[in-house]
Short mmCIF file of C-alpha atoms and ligand atoms in Angstrom, two decimals:
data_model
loop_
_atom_site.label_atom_id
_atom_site.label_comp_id
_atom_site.label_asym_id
_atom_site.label_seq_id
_atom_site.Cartn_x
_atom_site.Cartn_y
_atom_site.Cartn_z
CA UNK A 1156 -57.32 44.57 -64.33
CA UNK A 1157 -54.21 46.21 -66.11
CA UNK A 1158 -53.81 46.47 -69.74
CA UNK A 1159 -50.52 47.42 -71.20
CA UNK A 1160 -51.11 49.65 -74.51
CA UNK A 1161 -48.17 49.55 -77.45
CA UNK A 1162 -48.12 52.26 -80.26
CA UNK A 1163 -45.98 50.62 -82.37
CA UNK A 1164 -43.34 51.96 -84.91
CA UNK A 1165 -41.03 53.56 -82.48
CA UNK A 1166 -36.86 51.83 -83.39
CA UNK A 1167 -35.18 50.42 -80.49
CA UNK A 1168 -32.25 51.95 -78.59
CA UNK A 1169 -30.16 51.29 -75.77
CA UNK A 1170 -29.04 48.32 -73.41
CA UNK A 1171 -31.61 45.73 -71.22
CA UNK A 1172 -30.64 44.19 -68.33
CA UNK A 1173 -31.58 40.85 -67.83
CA UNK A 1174 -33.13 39.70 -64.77
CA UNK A 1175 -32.48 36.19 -63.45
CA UNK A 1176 -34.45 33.29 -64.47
CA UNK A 1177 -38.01 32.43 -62.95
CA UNK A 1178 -37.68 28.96 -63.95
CA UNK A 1179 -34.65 28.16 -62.02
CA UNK A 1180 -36.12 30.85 -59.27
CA UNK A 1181 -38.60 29.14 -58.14
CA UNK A 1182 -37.20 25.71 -58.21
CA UNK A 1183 -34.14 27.29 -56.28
CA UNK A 1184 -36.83 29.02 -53.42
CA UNK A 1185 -38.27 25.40 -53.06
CA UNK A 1186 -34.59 23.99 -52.47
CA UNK A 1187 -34.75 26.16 -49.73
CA UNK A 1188 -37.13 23.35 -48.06
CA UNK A 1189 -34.31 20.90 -47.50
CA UNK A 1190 -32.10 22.91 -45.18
CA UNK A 1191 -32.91 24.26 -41.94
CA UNK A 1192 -30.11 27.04 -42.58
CA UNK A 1193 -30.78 30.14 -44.86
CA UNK A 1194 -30.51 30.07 -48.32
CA UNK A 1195 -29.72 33.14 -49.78
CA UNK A 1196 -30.37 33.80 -53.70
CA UNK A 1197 -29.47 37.12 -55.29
CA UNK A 1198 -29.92 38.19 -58.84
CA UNK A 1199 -33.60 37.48 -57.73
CA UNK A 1200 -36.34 38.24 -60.57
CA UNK A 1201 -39.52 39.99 -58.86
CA UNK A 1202 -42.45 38.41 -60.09
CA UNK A 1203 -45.89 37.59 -59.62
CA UNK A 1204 -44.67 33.61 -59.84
CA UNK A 1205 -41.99 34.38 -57.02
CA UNK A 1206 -44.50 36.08 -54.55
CA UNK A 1207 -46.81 33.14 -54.97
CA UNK A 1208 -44.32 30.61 -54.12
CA UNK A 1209 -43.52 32.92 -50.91
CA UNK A 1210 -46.64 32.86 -50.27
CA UNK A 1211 -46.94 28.71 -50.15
CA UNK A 1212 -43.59 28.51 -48.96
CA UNK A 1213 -44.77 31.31 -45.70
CA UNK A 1214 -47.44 28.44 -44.91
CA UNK A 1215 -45.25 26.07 -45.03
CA UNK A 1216 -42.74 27.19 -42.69
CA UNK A 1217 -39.98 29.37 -44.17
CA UNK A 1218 -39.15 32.77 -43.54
CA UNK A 1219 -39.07 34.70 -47.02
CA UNK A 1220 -36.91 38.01 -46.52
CA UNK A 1221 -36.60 40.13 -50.05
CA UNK A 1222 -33.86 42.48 -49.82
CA UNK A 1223 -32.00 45.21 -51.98
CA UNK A 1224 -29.05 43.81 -52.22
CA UNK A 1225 -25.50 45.25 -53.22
CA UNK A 1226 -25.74 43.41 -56.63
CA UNK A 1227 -29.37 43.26 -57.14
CA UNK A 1228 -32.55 42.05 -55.48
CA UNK A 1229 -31.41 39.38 -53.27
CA UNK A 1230 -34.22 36.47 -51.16
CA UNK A 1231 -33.09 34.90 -47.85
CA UNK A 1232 -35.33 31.60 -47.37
CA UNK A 1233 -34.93 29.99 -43.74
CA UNK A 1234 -36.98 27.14 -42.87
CA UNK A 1235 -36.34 26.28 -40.03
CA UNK A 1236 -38.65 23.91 -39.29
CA UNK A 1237 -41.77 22.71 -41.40
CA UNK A 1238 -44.94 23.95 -39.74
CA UNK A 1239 -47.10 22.47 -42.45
CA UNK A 1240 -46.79 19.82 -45.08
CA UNK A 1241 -50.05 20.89 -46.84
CA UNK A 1242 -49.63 22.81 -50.38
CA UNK A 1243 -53.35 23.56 -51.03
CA UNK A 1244 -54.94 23.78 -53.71
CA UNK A 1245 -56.02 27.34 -54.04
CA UNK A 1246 -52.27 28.38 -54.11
CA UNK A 1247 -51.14 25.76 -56.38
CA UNK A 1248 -54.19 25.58 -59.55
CA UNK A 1249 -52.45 28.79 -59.60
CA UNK A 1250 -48.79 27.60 -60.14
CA UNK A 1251 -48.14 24.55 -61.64
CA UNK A 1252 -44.39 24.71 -60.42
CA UNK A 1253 -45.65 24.94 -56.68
CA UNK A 1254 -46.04 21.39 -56.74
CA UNK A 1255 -42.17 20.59 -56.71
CA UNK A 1256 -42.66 21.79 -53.35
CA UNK A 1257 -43.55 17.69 -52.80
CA UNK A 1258 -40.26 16.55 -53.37
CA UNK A 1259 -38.19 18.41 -50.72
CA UNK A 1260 -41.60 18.06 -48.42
CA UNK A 1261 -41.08 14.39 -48.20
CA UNK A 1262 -37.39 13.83 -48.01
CA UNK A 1263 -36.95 16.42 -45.25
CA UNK A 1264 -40.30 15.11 -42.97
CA UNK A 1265 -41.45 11.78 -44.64
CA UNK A 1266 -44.81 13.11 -45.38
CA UNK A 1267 -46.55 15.28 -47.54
CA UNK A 1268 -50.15 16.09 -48.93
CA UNK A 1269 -50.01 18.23 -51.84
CA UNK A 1270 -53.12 19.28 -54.42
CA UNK A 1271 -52.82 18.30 -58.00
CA UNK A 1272 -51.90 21.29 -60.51
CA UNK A 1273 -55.06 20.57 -62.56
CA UNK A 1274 -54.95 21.49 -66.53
CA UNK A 1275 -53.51 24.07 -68.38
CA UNK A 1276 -54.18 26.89 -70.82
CA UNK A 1277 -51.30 25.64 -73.20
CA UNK A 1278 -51.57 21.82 -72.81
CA UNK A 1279 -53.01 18.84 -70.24
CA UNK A 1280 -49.59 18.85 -68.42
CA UNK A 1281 -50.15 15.82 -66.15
CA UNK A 1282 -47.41 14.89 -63.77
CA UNK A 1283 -47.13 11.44 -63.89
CA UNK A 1284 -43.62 11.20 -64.47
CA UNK A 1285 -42.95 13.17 -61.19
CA UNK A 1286 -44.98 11.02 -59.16
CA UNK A 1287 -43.25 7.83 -60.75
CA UNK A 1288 -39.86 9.09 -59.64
CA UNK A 1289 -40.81 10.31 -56.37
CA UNK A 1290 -42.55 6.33 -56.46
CA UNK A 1291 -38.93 4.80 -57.28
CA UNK A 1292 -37.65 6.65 -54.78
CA UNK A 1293 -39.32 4.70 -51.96
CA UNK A 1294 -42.47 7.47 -51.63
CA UNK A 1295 -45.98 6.06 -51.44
CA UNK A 1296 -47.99 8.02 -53.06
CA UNK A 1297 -51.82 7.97 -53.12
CA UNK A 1298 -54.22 10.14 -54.59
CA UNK A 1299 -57.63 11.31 -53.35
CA UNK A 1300 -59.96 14.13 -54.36
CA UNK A 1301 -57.62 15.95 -55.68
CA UNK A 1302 -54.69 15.67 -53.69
CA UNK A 1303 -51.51 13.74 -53.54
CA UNK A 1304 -50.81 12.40 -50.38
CA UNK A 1305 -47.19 11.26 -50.02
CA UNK A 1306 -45.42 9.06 -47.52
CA UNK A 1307 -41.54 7.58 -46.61
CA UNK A 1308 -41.62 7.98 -42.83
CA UNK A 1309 -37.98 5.95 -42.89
CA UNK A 1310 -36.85 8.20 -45.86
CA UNK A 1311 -36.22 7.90 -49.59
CA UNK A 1312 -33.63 5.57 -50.94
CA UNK A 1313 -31.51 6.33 -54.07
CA UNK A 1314 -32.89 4.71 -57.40
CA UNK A 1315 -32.71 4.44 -60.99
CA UNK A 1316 -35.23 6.80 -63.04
CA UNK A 1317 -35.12 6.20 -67.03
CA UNK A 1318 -37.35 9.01 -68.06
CA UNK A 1319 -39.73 7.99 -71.07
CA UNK A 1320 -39.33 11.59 -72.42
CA UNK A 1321 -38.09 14.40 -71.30
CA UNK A 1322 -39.25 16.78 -68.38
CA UNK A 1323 -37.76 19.56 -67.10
CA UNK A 1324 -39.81 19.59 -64.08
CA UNK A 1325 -39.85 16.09 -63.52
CA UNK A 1326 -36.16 15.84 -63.75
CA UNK A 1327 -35.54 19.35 -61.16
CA UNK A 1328 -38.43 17.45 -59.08
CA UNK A 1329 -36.38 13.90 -58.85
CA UNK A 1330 -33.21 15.77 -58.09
CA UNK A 1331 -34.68 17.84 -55.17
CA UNK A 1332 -36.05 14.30 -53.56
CA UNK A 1333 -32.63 12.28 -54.06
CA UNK A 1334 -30.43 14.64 -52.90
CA UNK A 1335 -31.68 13.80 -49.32
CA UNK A 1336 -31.95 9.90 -50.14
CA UNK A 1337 -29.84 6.94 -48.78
CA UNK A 1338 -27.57 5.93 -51.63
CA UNK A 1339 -27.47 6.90 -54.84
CA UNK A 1340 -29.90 7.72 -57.80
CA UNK A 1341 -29.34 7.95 -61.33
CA UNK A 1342 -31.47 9.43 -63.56
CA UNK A 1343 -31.64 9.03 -67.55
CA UNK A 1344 -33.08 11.17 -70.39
CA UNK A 1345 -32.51 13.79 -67.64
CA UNK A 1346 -33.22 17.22 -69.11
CA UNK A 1347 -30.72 19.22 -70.11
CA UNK A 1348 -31.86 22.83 -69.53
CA UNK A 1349 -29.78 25.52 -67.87
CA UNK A 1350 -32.17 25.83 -64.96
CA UNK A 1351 -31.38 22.19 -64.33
CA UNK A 1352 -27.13 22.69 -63.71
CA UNK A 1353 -28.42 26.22 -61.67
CA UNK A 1354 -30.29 24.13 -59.21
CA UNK A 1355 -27.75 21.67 -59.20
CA UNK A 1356 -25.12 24.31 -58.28
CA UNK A 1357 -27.36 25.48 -55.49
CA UNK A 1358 -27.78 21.84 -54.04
CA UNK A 1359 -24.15 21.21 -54.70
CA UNK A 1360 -23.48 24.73 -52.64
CA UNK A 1361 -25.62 23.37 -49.68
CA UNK A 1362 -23.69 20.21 -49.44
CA UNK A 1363 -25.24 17.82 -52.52
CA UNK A 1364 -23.27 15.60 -54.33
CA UNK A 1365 -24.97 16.04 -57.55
CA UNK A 1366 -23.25 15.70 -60.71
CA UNK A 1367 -23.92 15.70 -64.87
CA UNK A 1368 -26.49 18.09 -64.62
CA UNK A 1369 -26.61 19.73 -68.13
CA UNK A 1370 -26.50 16.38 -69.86
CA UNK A 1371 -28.50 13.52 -70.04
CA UNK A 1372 -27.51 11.36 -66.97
CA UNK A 1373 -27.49 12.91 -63.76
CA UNK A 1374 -26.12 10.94 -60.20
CA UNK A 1375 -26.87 12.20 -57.33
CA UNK A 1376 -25.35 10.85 -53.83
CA UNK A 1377 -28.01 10.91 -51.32
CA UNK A 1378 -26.49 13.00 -48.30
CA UNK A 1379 -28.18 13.13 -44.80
CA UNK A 1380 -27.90 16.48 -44.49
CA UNK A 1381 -27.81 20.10 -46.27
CA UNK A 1382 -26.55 23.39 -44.56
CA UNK A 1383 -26.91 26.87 -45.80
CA UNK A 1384 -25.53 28.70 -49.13
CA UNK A 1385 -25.49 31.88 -51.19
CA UNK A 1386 -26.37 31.45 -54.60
CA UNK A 1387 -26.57 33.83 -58.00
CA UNK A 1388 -30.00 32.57 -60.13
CA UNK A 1389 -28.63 32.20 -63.51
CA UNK A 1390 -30.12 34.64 -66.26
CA UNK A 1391 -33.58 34.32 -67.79
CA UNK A 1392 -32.78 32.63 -71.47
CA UNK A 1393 -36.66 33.39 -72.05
CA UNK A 1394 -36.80 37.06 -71.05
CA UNK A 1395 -32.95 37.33 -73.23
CA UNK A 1396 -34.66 35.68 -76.05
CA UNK A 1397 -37.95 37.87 -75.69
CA UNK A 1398 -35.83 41.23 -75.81
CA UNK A 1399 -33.44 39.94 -78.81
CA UNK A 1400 -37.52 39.72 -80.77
CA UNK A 1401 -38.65 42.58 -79.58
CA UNK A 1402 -35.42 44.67 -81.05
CA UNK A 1403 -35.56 42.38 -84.33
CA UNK A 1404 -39.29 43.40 -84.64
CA UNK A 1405 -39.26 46.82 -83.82
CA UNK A 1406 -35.66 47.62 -85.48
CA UNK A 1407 -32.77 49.53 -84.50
CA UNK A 1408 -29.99 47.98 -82.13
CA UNK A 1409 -30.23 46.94 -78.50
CA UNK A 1410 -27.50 45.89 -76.28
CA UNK A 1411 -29.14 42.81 -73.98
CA UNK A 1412 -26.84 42.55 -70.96
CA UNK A 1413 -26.44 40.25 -67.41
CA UNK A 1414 -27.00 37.21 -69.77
CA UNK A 1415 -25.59 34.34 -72.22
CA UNK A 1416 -25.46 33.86 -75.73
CA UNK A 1417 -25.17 29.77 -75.24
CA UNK A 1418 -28.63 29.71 -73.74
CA UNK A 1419 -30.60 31.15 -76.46
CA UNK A 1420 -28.22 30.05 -79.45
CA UNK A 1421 -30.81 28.13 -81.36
CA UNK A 1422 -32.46 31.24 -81.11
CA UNK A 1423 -29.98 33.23 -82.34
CA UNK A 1424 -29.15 31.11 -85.32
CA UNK A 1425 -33.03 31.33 -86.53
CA UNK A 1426 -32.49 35.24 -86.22
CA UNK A 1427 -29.66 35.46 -88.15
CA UNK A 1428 -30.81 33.16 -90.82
CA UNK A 1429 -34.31 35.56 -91.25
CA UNK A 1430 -31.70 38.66 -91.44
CA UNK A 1431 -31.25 39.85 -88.17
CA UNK A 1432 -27.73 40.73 -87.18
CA UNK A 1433 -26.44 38.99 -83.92
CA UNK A 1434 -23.20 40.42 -82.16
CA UNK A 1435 -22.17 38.00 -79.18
CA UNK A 1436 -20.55 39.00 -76.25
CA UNK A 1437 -19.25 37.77 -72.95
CA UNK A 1438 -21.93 39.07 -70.83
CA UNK A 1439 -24.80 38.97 -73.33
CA UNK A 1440 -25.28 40.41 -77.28
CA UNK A 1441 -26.33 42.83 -79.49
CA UNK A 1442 -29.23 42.91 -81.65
CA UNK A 1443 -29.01 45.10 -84.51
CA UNK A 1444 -31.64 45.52 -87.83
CA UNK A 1445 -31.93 47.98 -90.22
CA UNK A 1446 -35.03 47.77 -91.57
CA UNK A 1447 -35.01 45.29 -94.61
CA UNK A 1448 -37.40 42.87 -94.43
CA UNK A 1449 -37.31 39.87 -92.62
CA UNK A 1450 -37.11 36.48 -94.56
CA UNK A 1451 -39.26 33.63 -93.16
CA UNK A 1452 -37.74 31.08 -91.63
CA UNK A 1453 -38.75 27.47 -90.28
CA UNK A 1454 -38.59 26.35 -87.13
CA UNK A 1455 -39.62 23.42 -84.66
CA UNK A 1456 -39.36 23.77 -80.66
CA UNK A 1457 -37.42 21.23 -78.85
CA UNK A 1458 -35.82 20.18 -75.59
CA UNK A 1459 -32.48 22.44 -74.78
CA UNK A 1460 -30.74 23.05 -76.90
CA UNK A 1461 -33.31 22.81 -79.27
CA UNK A 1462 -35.51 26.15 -79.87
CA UNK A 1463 -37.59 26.56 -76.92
CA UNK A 1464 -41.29 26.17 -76.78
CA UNK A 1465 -41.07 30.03 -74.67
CA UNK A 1466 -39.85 31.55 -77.45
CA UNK A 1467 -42.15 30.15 -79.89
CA UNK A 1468 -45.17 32.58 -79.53
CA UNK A 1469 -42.79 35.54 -79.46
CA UNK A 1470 -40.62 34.40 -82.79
CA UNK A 1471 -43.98 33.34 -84.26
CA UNK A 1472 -45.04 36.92 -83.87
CA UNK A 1473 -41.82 38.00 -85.82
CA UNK A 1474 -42.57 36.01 -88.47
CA UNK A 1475 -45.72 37.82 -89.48
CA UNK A 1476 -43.97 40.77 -91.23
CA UNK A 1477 -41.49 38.04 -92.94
CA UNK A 1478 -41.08 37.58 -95.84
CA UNK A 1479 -42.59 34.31 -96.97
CA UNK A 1480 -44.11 31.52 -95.49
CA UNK A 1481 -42.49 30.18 -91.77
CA UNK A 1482 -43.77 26.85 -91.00
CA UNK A 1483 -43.79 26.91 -86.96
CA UNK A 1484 -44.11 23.43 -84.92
CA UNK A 1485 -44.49 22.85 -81.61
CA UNK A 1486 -43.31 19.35 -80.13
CA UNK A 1487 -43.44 20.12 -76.57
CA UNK A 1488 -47.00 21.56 -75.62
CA UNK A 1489 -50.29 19.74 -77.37
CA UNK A 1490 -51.97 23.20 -76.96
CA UNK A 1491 -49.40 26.40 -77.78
CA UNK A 1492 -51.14 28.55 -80.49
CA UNK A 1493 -53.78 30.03 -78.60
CA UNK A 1494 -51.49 33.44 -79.91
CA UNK A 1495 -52.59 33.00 -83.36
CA UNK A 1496 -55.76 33.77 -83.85
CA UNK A 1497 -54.60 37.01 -81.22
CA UNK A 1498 -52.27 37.74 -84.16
CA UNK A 1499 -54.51 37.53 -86.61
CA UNK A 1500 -56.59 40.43 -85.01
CA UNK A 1501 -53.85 42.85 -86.09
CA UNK A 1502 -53.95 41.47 -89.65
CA UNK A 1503 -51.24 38.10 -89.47
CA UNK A 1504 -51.84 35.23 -92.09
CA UNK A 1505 -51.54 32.17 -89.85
CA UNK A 1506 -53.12 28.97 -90.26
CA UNK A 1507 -52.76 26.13 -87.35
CA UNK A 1508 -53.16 22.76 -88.31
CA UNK A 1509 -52.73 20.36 -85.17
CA UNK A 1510 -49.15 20.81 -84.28
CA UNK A 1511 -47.84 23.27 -87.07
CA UNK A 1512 -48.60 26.72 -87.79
CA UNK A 1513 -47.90 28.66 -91.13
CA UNK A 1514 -47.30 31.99 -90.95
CA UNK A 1515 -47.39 33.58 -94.44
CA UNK A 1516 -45.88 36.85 -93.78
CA UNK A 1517 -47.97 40.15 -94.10
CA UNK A 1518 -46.77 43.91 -95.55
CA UNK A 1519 -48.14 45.62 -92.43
CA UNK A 1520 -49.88 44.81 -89.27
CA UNK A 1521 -52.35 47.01 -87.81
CA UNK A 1522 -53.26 47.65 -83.40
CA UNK A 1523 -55.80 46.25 -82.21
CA UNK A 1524 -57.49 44.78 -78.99
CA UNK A 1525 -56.60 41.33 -78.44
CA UNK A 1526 -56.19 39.23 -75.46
CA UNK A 1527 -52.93 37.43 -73.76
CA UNK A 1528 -53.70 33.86 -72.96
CA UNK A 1529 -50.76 32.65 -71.19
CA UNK A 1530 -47.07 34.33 -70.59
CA UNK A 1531 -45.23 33.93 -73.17
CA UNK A 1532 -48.45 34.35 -75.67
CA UNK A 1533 -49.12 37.85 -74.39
CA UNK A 1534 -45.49 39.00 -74.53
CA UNK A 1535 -45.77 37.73 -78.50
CA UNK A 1536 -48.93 40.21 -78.69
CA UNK A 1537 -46.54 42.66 -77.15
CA UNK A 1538 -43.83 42.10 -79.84
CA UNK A 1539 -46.08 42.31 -82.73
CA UNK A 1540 -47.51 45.27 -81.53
CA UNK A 1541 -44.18 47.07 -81.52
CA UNK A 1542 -43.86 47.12 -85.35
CA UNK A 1543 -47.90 47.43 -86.09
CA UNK A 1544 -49.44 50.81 -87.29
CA UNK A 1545 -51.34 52.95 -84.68
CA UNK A 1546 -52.29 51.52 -80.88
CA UNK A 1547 -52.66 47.72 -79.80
CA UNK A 1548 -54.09 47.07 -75.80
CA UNK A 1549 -53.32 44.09 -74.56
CA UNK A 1550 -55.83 42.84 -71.64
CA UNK A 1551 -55.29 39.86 -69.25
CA UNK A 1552 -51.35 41.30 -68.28
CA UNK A 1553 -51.63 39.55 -65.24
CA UNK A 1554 -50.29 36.16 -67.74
CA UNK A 1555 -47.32 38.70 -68.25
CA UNK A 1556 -46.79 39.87 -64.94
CA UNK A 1557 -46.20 36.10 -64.11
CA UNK A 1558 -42.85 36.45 -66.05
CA UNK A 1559 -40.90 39.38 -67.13
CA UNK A 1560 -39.89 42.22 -64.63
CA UNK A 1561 -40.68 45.80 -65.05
CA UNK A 1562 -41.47 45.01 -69.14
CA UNK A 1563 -42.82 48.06 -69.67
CA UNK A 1564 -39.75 50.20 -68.12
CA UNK A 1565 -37.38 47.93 -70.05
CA UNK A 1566 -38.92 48.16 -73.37
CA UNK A 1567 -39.35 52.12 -72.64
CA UNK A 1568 -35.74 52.90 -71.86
CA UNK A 1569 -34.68 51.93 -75.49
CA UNK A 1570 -37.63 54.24 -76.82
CA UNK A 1571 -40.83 52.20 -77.16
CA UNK A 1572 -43.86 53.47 -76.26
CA UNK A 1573 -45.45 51.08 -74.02
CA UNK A 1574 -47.65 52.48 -70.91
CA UNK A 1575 -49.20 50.37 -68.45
CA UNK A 1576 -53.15 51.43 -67.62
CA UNK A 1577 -53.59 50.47 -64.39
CA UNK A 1578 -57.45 48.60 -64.10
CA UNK A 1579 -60.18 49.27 -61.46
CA UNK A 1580 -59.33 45.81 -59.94
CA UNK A 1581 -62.88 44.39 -61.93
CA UNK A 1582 -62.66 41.02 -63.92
CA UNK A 1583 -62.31 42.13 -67.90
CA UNK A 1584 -65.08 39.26 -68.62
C1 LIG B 1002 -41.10 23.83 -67.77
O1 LIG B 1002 -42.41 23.29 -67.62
C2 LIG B 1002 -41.26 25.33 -67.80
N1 LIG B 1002 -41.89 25.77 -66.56
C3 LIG B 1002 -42.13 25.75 -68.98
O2 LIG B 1002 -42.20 27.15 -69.02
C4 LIG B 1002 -41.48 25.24 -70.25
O3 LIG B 1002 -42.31 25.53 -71.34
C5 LIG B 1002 -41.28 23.71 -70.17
O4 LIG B 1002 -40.50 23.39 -68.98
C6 LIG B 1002 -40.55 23.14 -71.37
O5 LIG B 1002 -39.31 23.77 -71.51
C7 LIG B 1002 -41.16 25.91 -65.47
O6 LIG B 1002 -39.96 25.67 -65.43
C8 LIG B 1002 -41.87 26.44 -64.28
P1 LIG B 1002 -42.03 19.60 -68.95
P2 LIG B 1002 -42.61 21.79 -67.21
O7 LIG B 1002 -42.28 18.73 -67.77
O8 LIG B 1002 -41.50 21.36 -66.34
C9 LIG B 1002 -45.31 16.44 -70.49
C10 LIG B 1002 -43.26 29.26 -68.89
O9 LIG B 1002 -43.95 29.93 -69.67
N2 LIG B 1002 -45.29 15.86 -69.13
O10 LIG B 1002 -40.66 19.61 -69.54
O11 LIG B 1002 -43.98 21.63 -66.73
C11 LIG B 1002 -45.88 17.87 -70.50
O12 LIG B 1002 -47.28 17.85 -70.50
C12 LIG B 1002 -43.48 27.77 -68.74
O13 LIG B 1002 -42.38 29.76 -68.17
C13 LIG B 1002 -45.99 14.70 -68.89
O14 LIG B 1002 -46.65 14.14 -69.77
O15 LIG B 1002 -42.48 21.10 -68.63
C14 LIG B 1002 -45.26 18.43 -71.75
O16 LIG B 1002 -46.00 18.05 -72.85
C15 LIG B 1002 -44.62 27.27 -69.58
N3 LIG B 1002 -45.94 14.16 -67.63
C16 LIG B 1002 -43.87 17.76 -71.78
O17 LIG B 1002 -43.98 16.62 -70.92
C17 LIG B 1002 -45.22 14.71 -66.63
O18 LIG B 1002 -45.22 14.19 -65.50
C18 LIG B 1002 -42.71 18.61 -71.28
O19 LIG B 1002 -43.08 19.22 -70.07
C19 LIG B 1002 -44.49 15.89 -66.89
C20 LIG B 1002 -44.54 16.45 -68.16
#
């Protein structure tokens, strides 16, 4: 397997472009099951997560065509009929977010048999809320060794959904069943994430009638039928946010372009207040430190716009040169420190108690060997590595491959000295 190694110290200079976001990606690529017309996305991020959901979308029926496009990497989806309303599981342990693909499989042929995602490195992640909306819309769901099997051979019918909490999936999931319903659905405690007004732009563009996505109460006309669209993917607030770290860890100004300041704001805010300097712009910002130390800041993840839970393991890993103690809580994910004790191996104070972590920062980190454990853990390790003494190899890249495009290129244009070592294709352990 690949390792990416980091010898950290090296300032950061120049301008990232950001790619478009994954998580409206490959909601958008399963939208792409309602239509019998071609949906075309540009502004496409290419990523291990987007071949795999080709891959189940190929057996499902669609046509996946990746081009080069005048403006970017551009994906024409055309199913034009579905062949097969089976999402197994060997395709889907592997991607939670394949099993939104049960939504759109219903409402456009009344039946579906999908496999249950199974657990999760950073939490249990059970999708009960998903099922209980596809439920209220009319879908009989059962569930049998492992699968979901999922019926409304006269279609779904519009409904009320009051969310208990919030769920980005579970609300993107929802919206891709109603939009084909009879009548109309409302659903409460909606979240309000970016990704969710992208896909509802890209429904909208196919013919949905889909509106107050963004806030809290989204109503959706059911409509009998979509038609094709083009549609730009909206910019990757995690992979913005990741970049804005990196050039706060490592020091030295980077222009981050392609991409909004509104997304990661509670971000941004937390930089500023631990010393960073933030420049906004139209089309993005510009990071800028020169070298004082950090101060430590507090923060606690939340629902957008709250601080995101994908950002946590990469600002946690800027706290550990802080100065101070940062007192780091995570409210969305039961499980989301496996980082840490990475961390620790190139010298960070941390100590996790249940949902909080305290990060008393160090003088100096030092490289090491340590181990990604999800995405947005090992791009953390990656981070911290930047601005540690001497070399740090981070193993298991395949987590980071999952989510940010070309990292190593990116981070090496501005002067970082990151090198992929490509592996021998054996299992690390
Ligand atoms: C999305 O996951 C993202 N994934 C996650 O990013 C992100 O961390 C998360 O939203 C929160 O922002 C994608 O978009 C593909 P949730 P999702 O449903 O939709 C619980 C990354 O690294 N829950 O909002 O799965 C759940 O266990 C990934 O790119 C239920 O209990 O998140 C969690 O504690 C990681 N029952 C909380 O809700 C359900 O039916 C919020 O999860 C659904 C969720």
């Amino acid at each position: 397997m690949d390792r990416i190694a980091i010898t950290g110290g090296a300032r950061l200079m120049g301008e990232i472009p950001i790619s478009g976001a994954k998580n409206s990606a490959i909601k958008l690529m399963a939208a792409s099951l309602l239509t019998d017309e071609p949906l075309r996305l540009t502004n496409m991020p290419r990523l291990a997560d987007t071949r795999l959901l080709a891959r189940l979308l190929r057996r499902l029926g669609t046509e996946v065509v990746e081009l080069d496009g005048e403006d970017g990497p551009e994906t024409v989806l055309h199913t034009r009929e579905i062949v097969s309303a089976l999402a197994p599981y060997d395709l889907v342990r592997q991607m939670r977010a394949s099993f939104n693909v049960l939504g759109p499989l219903i409402a456009r042929t009344g039946h579906a048999k999908v496999s249950l995602p199974g657990g999760c490195t950073i939490g249990a992640r059970p999708v009960d809320l998903h099922l209980e909306a596809l439920r209220a819309l009319g879908a009989s769901i059962d569930l049998h060794e492992g699968y979901v099997y999922a019926q409304a051979p006269r279609g779904l019918t519009g409904a009320e959904i009051a969310f208990p909490f919030v769920s980005v999936g579970a609300t993107e999931h929802a919206m891709l069943a109603a939009v084909l319903a009879k009548g109309t659905s409302v659903l409460s405690n909606a979240a309000c994430e970016p990704e969710l007004g992208d896909l509802a732009d890209c429904l909208n563009a196919m013919g949905a009638k889909v509106s107050g996505a963004g806030t809290s109460t989204i109503v959706i006309e059911g409509v009998e039928r979509l038609h094709g669209a083009t549609h730009s993917v909206i910019a990757d607030r995690i992979e913005t946010g990741t970049y804005a770290l990196a050039a706060a860890m490592a020091g030295g100004q980077v222009r981050l372009t392609n991409t909004r300041c509104d997304f990661v704001e509670a971000l941004l805010v937390k930089m500023e207040e631990a010393g960073v300097e933030v420049e906004r712009h139209d089309d993005g910002m510009t990071i800028r430190r020169n070298g004082a130390r950090l101060k430590a800041v507090e923060v606690e993840t939340d629902p957008y716009p709250g601080f995101a839970t994908d950002l946590q393991a990469q600002f946690m890993a800027l706290m550990t040169l802080a100065d101070g103690e940062s007192v780091i809580t995570e409210t969305i994910f039961e499980n989301r420190f496996m980082h840490a004790p990475e961390l620790s191996r190139l010298g960070a104070e941390i100590a996790v108690h249940g949902g909080e972590a305290r990060v008393r920062g160090v003088e100096v980190l030092e490289g090491a060997q340590v181990m990604a454990t999800d995405l947005r853990a090992s791009v953390g390790l990656v981070i911290a590595a930047l601005a540690a003494n001497g070399e740090t190899m981070v193993s298991r890249v395949y987590h980071l491959d999952r989510g940010f495009e070309r990292l190593e290129e990116k981070l090496s244009a501005c002067g970082a000295n990151v090198r992929r070592i490509i592996g021998d294709g054996e299992p690390e352990d």
